[in-house]
Tab-separated table of C-alpha atoms and ligand atoms in Angstrom:
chain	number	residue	atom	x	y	z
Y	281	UNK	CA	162.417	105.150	175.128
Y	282	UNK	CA	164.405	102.543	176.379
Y	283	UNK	CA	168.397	101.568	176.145
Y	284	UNK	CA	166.956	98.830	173.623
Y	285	UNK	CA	165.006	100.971	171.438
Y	286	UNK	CA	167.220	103.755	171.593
Y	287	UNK	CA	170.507	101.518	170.570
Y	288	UNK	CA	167.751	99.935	167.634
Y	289	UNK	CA	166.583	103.575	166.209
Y	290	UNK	CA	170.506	104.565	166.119
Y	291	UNK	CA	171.127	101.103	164.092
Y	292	UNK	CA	168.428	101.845	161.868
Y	293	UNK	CA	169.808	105.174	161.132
Y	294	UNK	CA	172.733	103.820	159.606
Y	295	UNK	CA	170.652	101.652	157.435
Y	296	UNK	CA	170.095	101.584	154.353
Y	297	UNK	CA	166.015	101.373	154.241
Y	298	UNK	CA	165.556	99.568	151.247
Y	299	UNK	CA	168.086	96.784	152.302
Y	300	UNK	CA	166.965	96.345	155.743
Y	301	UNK	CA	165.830	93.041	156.436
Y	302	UNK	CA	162.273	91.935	157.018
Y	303	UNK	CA	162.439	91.284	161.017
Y	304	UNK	CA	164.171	94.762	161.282
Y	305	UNK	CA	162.109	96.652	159.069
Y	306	UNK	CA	159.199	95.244	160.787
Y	307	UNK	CA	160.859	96.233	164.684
Y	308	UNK	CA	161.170	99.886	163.276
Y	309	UNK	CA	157.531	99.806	161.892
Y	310	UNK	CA	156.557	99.260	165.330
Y	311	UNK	CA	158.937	101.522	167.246
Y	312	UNK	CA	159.173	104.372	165.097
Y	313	UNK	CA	155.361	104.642	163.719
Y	314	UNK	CA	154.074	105.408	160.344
Y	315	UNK	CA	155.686	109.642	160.214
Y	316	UNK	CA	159.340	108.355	161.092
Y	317	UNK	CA	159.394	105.439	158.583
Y	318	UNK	CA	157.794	107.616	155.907
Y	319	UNK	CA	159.506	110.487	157.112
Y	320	UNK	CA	163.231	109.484	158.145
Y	321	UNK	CA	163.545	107.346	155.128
Y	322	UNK	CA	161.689	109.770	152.483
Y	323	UNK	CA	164.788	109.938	150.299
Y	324	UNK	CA	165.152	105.846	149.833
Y	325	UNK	CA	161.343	105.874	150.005
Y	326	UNK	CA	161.740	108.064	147.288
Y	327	UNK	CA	164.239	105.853	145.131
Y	328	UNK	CA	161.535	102.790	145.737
Y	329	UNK	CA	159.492	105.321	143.095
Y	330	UNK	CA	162.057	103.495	140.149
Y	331	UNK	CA	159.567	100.281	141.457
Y	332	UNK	CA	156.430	100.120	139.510
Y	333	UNK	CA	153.200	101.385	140.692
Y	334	UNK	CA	151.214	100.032	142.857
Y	335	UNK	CA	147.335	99.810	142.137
Y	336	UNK	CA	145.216	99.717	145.585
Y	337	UNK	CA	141.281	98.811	145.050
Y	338	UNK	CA	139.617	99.521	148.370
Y	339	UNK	CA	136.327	98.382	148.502
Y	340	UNK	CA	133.365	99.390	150.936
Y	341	UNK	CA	130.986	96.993	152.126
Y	342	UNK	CA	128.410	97.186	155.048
Y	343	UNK	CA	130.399	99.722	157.325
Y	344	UNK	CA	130.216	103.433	158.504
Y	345	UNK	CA	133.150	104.675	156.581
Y	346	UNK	CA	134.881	104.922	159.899
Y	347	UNK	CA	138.037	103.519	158.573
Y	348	UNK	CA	138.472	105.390	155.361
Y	349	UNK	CA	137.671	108.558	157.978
Y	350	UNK	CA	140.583	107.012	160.683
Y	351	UNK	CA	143.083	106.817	157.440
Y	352	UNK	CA	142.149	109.816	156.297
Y	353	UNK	CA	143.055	111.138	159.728
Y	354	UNK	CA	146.637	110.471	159.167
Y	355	UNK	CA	148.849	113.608	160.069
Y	356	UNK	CA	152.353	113.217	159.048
Y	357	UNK	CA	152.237	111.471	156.863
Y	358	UNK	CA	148.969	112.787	155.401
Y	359	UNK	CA	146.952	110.191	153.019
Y	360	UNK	CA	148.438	111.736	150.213
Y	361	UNK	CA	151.687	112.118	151.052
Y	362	UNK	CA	151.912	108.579	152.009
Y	363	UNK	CA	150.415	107.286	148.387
Y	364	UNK	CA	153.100	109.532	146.996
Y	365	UNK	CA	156.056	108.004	149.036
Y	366	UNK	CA	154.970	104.727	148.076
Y	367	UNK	CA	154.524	105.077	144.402
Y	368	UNK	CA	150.451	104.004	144.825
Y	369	UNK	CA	148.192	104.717	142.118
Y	370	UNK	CA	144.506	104.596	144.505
Y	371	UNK	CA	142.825	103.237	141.661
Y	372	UNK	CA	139.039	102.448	143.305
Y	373	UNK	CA	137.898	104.207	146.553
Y	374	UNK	CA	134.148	104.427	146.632
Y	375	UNK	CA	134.047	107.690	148.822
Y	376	UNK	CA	137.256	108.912	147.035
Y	377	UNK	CA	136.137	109.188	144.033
Y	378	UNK	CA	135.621	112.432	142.098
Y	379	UNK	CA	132.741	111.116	140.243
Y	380	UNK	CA	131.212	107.892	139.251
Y	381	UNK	CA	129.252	106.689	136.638
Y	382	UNK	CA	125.371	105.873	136.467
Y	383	UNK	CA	122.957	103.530	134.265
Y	384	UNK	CA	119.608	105.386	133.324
Y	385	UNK	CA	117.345	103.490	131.699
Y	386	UNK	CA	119.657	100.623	131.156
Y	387	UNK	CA	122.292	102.574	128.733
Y	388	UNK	CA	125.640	104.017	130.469
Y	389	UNK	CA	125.727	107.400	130.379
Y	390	UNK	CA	129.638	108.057	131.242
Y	391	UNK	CA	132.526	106.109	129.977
Y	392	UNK	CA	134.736	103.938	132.158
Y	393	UNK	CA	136.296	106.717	133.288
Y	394	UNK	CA	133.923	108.200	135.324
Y	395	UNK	CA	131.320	104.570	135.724
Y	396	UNK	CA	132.635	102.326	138.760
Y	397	UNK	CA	131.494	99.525	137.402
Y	398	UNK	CA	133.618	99.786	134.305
Y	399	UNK	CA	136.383	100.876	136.051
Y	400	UNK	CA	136.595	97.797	138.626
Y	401	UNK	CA	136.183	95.564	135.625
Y	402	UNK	CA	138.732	97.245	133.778
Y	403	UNK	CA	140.991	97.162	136.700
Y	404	UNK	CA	140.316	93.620	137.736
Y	405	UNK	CA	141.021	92.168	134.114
Y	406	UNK	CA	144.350	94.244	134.371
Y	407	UNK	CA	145.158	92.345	137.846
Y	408	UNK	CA	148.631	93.263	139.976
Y	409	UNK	CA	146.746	95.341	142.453
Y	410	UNK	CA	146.597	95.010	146.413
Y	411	UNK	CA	142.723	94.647	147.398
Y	412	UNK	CA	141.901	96.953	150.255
Y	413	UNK	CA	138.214	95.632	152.163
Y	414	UNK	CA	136.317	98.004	154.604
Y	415	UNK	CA	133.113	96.841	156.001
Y	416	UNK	CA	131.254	93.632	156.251
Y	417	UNK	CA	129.658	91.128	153.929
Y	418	UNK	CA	126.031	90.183	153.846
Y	419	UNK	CA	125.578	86.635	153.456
Y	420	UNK	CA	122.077	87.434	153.530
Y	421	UNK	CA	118.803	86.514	153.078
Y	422	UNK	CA	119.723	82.541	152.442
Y	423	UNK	CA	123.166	82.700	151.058
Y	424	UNK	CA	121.986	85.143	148.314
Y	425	UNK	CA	124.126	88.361	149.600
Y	426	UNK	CA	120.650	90.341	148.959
Y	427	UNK	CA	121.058	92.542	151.597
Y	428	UNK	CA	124.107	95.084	149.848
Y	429	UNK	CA	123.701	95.113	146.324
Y	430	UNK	CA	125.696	98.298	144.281
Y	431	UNK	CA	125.534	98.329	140.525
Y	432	UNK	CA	122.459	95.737	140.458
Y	433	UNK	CA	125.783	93.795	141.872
Y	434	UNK	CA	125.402	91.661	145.204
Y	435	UNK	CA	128.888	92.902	147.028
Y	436	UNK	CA	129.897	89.211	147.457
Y	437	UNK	CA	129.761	89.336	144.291
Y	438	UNK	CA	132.014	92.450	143.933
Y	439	UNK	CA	134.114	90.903	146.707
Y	440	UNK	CA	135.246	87.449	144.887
Y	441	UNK	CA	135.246	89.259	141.655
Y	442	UNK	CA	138.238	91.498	143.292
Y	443	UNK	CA	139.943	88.637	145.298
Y	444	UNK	CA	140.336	86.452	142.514
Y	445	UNK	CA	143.239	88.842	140.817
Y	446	UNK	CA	144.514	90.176	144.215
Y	447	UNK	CA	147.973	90.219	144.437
Y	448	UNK	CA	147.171	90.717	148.343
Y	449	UNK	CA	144.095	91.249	150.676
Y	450	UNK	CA	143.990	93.480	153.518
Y	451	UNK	CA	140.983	93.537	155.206
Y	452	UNK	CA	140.575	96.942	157.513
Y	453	UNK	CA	138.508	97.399	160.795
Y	454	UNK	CA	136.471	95.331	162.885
Y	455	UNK	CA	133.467	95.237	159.964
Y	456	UNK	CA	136.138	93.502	156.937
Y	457	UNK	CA	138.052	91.107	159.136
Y	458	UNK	CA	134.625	89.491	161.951
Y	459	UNK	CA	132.171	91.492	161.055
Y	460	UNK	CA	132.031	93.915	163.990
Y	461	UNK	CA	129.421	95.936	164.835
Y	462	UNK	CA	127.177	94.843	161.389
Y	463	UNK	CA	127.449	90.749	162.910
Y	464	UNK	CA	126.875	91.431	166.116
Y	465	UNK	CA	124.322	89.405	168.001
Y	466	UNK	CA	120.451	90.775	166.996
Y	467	UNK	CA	117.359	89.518	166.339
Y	468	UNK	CA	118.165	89.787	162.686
Y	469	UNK	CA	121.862	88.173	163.080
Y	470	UNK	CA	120.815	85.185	161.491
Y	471	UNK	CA	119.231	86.618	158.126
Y	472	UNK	CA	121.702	88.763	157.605
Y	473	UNK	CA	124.225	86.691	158.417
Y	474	UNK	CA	127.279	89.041	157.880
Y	475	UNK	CA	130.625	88.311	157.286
Y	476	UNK	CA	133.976	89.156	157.307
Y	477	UNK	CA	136.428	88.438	154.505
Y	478	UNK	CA	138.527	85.888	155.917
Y	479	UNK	CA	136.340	85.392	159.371
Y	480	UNK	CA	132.820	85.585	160.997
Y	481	UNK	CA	133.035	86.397	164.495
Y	482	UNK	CA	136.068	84.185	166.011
Y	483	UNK	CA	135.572	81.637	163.009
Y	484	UNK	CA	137.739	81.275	159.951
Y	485	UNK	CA	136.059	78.518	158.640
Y	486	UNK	CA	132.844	81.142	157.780
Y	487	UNK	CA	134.764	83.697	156.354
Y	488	UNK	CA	133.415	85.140	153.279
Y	489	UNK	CA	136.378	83.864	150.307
Y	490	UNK	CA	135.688	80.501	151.921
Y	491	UNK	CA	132.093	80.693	151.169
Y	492	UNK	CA	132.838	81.862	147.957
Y	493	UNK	CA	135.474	79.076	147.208
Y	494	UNK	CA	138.348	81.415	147.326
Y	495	UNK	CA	141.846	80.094	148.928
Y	496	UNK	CA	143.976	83.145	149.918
Y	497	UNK	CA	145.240	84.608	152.807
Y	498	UNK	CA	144.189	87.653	154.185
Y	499	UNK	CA	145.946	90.463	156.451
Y	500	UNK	CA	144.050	91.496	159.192
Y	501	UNK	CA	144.175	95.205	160.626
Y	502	UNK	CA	141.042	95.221	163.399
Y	503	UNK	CA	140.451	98.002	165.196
Y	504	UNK	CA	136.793	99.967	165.336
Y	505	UNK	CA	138.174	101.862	163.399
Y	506	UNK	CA	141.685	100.605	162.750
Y	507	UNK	CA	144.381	102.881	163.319
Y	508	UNK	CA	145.967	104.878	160.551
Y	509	UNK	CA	149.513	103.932	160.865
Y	510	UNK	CA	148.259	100.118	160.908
Y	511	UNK	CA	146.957	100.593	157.705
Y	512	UNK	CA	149.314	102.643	155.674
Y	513	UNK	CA	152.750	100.946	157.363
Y	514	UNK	CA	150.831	97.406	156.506
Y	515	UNK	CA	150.100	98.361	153.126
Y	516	UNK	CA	153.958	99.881	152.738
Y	517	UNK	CA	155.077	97.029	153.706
Y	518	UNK	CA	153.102	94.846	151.226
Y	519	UNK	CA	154.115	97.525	148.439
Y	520	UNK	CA	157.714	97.637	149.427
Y	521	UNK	CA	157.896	93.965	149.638
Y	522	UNK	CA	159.077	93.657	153.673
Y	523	UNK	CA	156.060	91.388	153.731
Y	524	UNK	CA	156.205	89.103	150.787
Y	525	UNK	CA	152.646	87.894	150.231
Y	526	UNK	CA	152.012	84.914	150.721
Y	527	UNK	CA	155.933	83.690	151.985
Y	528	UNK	CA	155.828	85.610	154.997
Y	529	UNK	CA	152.359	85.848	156.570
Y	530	UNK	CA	153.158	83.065	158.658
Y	531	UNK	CA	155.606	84.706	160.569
Y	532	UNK	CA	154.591	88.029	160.984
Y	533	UNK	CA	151.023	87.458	161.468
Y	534	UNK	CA	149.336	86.130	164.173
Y	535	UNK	CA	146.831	83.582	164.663
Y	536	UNK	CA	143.558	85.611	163.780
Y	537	UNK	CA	145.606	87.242	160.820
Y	538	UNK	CA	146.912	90.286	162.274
Y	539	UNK	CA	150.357	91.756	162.195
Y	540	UNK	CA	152.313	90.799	165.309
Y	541	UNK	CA	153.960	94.147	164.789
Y	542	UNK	CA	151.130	96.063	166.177
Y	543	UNK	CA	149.001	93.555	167.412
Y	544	UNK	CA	151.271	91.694	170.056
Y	545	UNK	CA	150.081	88.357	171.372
Y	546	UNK	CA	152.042	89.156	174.259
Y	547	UNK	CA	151.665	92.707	175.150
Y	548	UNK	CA	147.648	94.372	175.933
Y	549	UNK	CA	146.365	97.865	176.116
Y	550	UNK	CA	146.715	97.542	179.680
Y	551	UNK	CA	150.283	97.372	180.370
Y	552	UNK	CA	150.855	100.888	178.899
Y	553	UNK	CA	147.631	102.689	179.925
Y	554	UNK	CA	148.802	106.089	181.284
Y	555	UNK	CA	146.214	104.851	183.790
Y	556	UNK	CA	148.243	102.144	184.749
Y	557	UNK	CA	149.745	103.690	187.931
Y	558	UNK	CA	146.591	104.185	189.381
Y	559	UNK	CA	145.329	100.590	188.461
Y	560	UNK	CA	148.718	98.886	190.361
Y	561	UNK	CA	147.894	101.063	193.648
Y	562	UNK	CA	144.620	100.046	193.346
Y	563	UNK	CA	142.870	103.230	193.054
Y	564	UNK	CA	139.719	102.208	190.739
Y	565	UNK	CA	137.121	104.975	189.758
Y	566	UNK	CA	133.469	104.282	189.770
Y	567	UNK	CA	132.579	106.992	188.170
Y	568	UNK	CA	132.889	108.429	184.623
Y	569	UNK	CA	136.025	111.731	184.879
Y	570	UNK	CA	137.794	110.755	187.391
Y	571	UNK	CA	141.771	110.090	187.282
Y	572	UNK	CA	142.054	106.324	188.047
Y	573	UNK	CA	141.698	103.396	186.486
Y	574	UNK	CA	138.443	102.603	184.191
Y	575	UNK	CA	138.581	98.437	185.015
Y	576	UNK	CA	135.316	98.889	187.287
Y	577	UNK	CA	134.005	101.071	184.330
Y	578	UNK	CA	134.367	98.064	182.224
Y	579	UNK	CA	138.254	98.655	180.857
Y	580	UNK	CA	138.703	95.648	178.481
Y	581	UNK	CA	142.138	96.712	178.005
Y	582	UNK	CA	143.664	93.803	179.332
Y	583	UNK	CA	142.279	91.567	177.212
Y	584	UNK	CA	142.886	94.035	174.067
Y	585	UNK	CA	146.347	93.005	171.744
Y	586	UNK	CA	147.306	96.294	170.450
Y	587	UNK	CA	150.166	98.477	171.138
Y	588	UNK	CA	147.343	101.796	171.641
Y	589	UNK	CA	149.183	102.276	174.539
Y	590	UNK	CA	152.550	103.356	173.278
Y	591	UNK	CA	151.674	104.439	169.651
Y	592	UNK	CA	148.313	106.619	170.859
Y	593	UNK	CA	146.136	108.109	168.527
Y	594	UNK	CA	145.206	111.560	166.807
Y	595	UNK	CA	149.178	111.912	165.880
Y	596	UNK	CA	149.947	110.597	169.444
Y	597	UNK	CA	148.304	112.979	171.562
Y	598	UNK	CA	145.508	110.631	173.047
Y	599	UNK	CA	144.265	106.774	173.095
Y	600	UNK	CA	141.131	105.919	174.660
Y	601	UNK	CA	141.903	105.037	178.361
Y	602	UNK	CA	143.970	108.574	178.094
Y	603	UNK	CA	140.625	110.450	177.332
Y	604	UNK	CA	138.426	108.821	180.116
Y	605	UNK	CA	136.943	106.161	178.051
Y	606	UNK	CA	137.262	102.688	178.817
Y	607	UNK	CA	138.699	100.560	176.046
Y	608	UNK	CA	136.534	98.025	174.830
Y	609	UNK	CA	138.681	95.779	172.740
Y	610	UNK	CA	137.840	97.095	169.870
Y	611	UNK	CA	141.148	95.012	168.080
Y	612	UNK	CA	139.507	91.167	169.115
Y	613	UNK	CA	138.095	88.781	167.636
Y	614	UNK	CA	134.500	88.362	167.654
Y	615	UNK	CA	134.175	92.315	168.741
Y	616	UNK	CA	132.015	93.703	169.589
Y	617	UNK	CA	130.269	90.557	171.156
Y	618	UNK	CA	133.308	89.771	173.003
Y	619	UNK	CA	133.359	92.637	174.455
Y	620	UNK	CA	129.715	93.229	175.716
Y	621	UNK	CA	128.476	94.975	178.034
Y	622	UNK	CA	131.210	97.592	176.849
Y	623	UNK	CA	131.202	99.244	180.311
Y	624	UNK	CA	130.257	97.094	182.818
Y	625	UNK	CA	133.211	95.544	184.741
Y	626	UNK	CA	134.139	91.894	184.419
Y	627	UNK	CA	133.994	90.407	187.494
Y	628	UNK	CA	133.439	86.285	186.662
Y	629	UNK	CA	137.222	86.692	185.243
Y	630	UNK	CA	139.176	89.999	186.936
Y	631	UNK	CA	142.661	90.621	185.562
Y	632	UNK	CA	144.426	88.021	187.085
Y	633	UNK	CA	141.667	85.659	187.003
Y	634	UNK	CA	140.696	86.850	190.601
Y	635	UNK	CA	138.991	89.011	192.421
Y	636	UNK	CA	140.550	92.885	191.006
Y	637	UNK	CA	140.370	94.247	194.342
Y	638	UNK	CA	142.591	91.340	195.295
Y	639	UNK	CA	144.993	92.262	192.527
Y	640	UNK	CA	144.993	95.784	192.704
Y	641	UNK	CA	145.922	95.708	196.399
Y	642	UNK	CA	149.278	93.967	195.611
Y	643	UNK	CA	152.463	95.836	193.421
Y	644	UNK	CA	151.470	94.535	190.629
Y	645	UNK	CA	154.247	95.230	188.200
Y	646	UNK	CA	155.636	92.920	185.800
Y	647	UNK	CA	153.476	90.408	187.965
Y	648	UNK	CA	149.990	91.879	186.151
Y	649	UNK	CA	151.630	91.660	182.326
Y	650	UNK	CA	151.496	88.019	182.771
Y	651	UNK	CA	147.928	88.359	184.529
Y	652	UNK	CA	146.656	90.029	181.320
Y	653	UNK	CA	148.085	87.378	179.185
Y	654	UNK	CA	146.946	84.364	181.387
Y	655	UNK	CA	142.990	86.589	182.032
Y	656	UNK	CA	143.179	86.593	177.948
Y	657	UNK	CA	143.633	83.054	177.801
Y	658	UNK	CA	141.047	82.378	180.167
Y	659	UNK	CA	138.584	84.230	178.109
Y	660	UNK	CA	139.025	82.958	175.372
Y	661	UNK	CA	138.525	79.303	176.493
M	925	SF4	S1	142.281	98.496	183.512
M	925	SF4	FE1	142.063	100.002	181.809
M	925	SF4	S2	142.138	102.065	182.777
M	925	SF4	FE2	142.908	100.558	184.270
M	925	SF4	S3	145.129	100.622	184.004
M	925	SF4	FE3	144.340	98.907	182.749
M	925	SF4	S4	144.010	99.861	180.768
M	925	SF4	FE4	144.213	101.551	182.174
M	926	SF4	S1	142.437	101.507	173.382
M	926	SF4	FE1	141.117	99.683	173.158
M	926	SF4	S2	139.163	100.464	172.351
M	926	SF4	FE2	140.710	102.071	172.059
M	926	SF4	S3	141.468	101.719	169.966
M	926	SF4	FE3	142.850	100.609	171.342
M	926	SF4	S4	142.025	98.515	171.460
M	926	SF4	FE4	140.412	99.827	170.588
């Protein structure tokens, strides 16, 4: 940890958690991770419980669950642990759920308790609750959202229904916020025609609460699937109001929606891949187990704005690069088309915008950071 950090996590010791202020709050959410902040500050966390609840419907669209799986995941602090810190009543989670209710032969045969229909009604008239998205939205066949219907209930259907009362909207993994792997490009792209809640692909004017005529913002947290401490120090945040929805989105998000925090526009994968020493002294493998660097195995990591790199996954232990695979970018816009073919290296653009062998010849250092950034740019043009 550097002097900086070091000096910043002493500060925030003497701090009193519930009075920090936004832009420091939001430093230690990205420096200290989700078990520190929950952890450290349990007993002010704890005081926050004199707040009201907070209600959190989290729906499921088109999507393999992947997310729910990631947040279940969490180690320390564990799902539960984390709803209990933060006063959060999980009021709607498809997969969650103990049981839910069925129609047979057109007559209910639970009450709202147990029938998820009821419930999201119930819940939606009642309003004050943060809406939670995971997975894509079918558009399809010809604007009729067809293709995902729950309930006798298109989900774009389901989706505007639970917007409309939203306090906030967080869409979660690749799926909610472009689409992801549901949109990408396929012979059946166009019928489908998935969305994401506030995006298709790249584009925010085909996001799914604009076709449905629905004006509100939307907090990105990409990722296939999105890591858990994006998702429950977002959602904390949003609870404890750090981020006042909608006042402060424009600063701490960035321009495809996601939280600078952990998202950096100026900081990729690459500059802390634990690979990264063999990358500057140009040692690139060309084959899968090896030590080196993965950029000839198709690395997208310098194009990828997430801090993966420093926070790792599994409760730190590992990140892609770390375990041999090459990251593919998962965290972009327009993923996974952006990033195809996933392991196949990108020669047309390189790191620097030149020829890698070029690059990786040279001492890189602090030289390459502003590589990644300019190779980024050039990408995306
Ligand atoms: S190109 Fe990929 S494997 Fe190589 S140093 Fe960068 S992030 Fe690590
Ligand atoms: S290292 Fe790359 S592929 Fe892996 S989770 Fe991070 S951004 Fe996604």
């Amino acid at each position: 940890m550097s002097t900086g950090m070091k000096n910043l996590v002493r500060t925030l010791d003497s701090v009193d958690f519930l009075k920090m202020d936004r832009r420091t709050f939001m430093k230690a959410v990205g420096i200290l991770g989700a078990s520190t902040i929950l952890g450290t500050y349990k007993s002010e966390i704890v005081s926050a419980l004199e707040f009201a609840e907070t209600k959190i419907i989290w729906l499921h669209g088109s999507e393999c669950t992947g997310c729910s799986e990631s947040v279940l995941n969490a180690g320390n602090p564990d799902i539960v642990q984390a709803l209990q810190k933060l006063n959060v009543n999980l009021a709607f989670h498809e997969t969650l759920c103990a049981q839910q209710g069925i129609w047979n032969d057109g007559k209910l045969v639970n009450t709202s308790e147990l029938n998820s229909e009821i419930l999201l009604e119930e819940l939606y008239k009642e309003g004050k609750y943060i809406l939670v998205v995971e997975g894509s939205i079918p558009n399809g066949p010809d604007g009729s959202g067809r293709y995902l219907v729950i309930g006798n209930k298109t989900f774009k259907e389901t989706l505007g229904e639970a917007a409309k009362n939203a306090v906030a909207i967080v869409a979660v993994g690749a799926c909610a916020c472009w689409g992801g792997i549901t949109n990408a490009a396929s012979d059946v792209a166009k019928d489908t025609d998935y969305r994401g809640v506030a995006y298709s692909k790249a584009d925010v004017t085909k996001g799914m609460l604009k076709e449905l005529g629905i004006d509100k913002p939307v907090i990105n947290i990409p990722g296939c699937p999105a890591h858990p401490d994006w998702i429950l120090l977002t959602v904390g945040a949003v609870i404890l109001g750090k981020i006042k929805v909608p006042d402060d989105l424009p600063a701490v998000l960035d321009e495809y929606g996601r939280p600078k925090v952990f998202f950096p526009p100026d900081h990729t994968v690459h500059e802390n891949c634990p690979r990264r020493g063999y990358y500057d002294r140009g040692e690139l493998d060309t084959e899968v187990g090896g030590p080196g660097c993965l950029w000839k195995l198709g690395c997208k990591a310098p194009y990828a704005h997430a801090d993966c790199g420093i926070r790792r996954w599994n409760g730190s232990v590992s990140m892609c690069t770390q375990a041999g695979g090459p990251c593919i970018a998962c965290v972009e816009p327009g993923f996974p088309d952006t990033s195809m073919p996933l392991y196949v290296e990108r020669e047309d653009v390189g790191i620097a915008g030149t020829n890698i062998d070029t690059v990786a010849k040279v001492a890189v250092g602090a030289a390459a950071v502003v590589a990644g950034v300019h190779a980024v740019r050039r990408m995306k043009e």
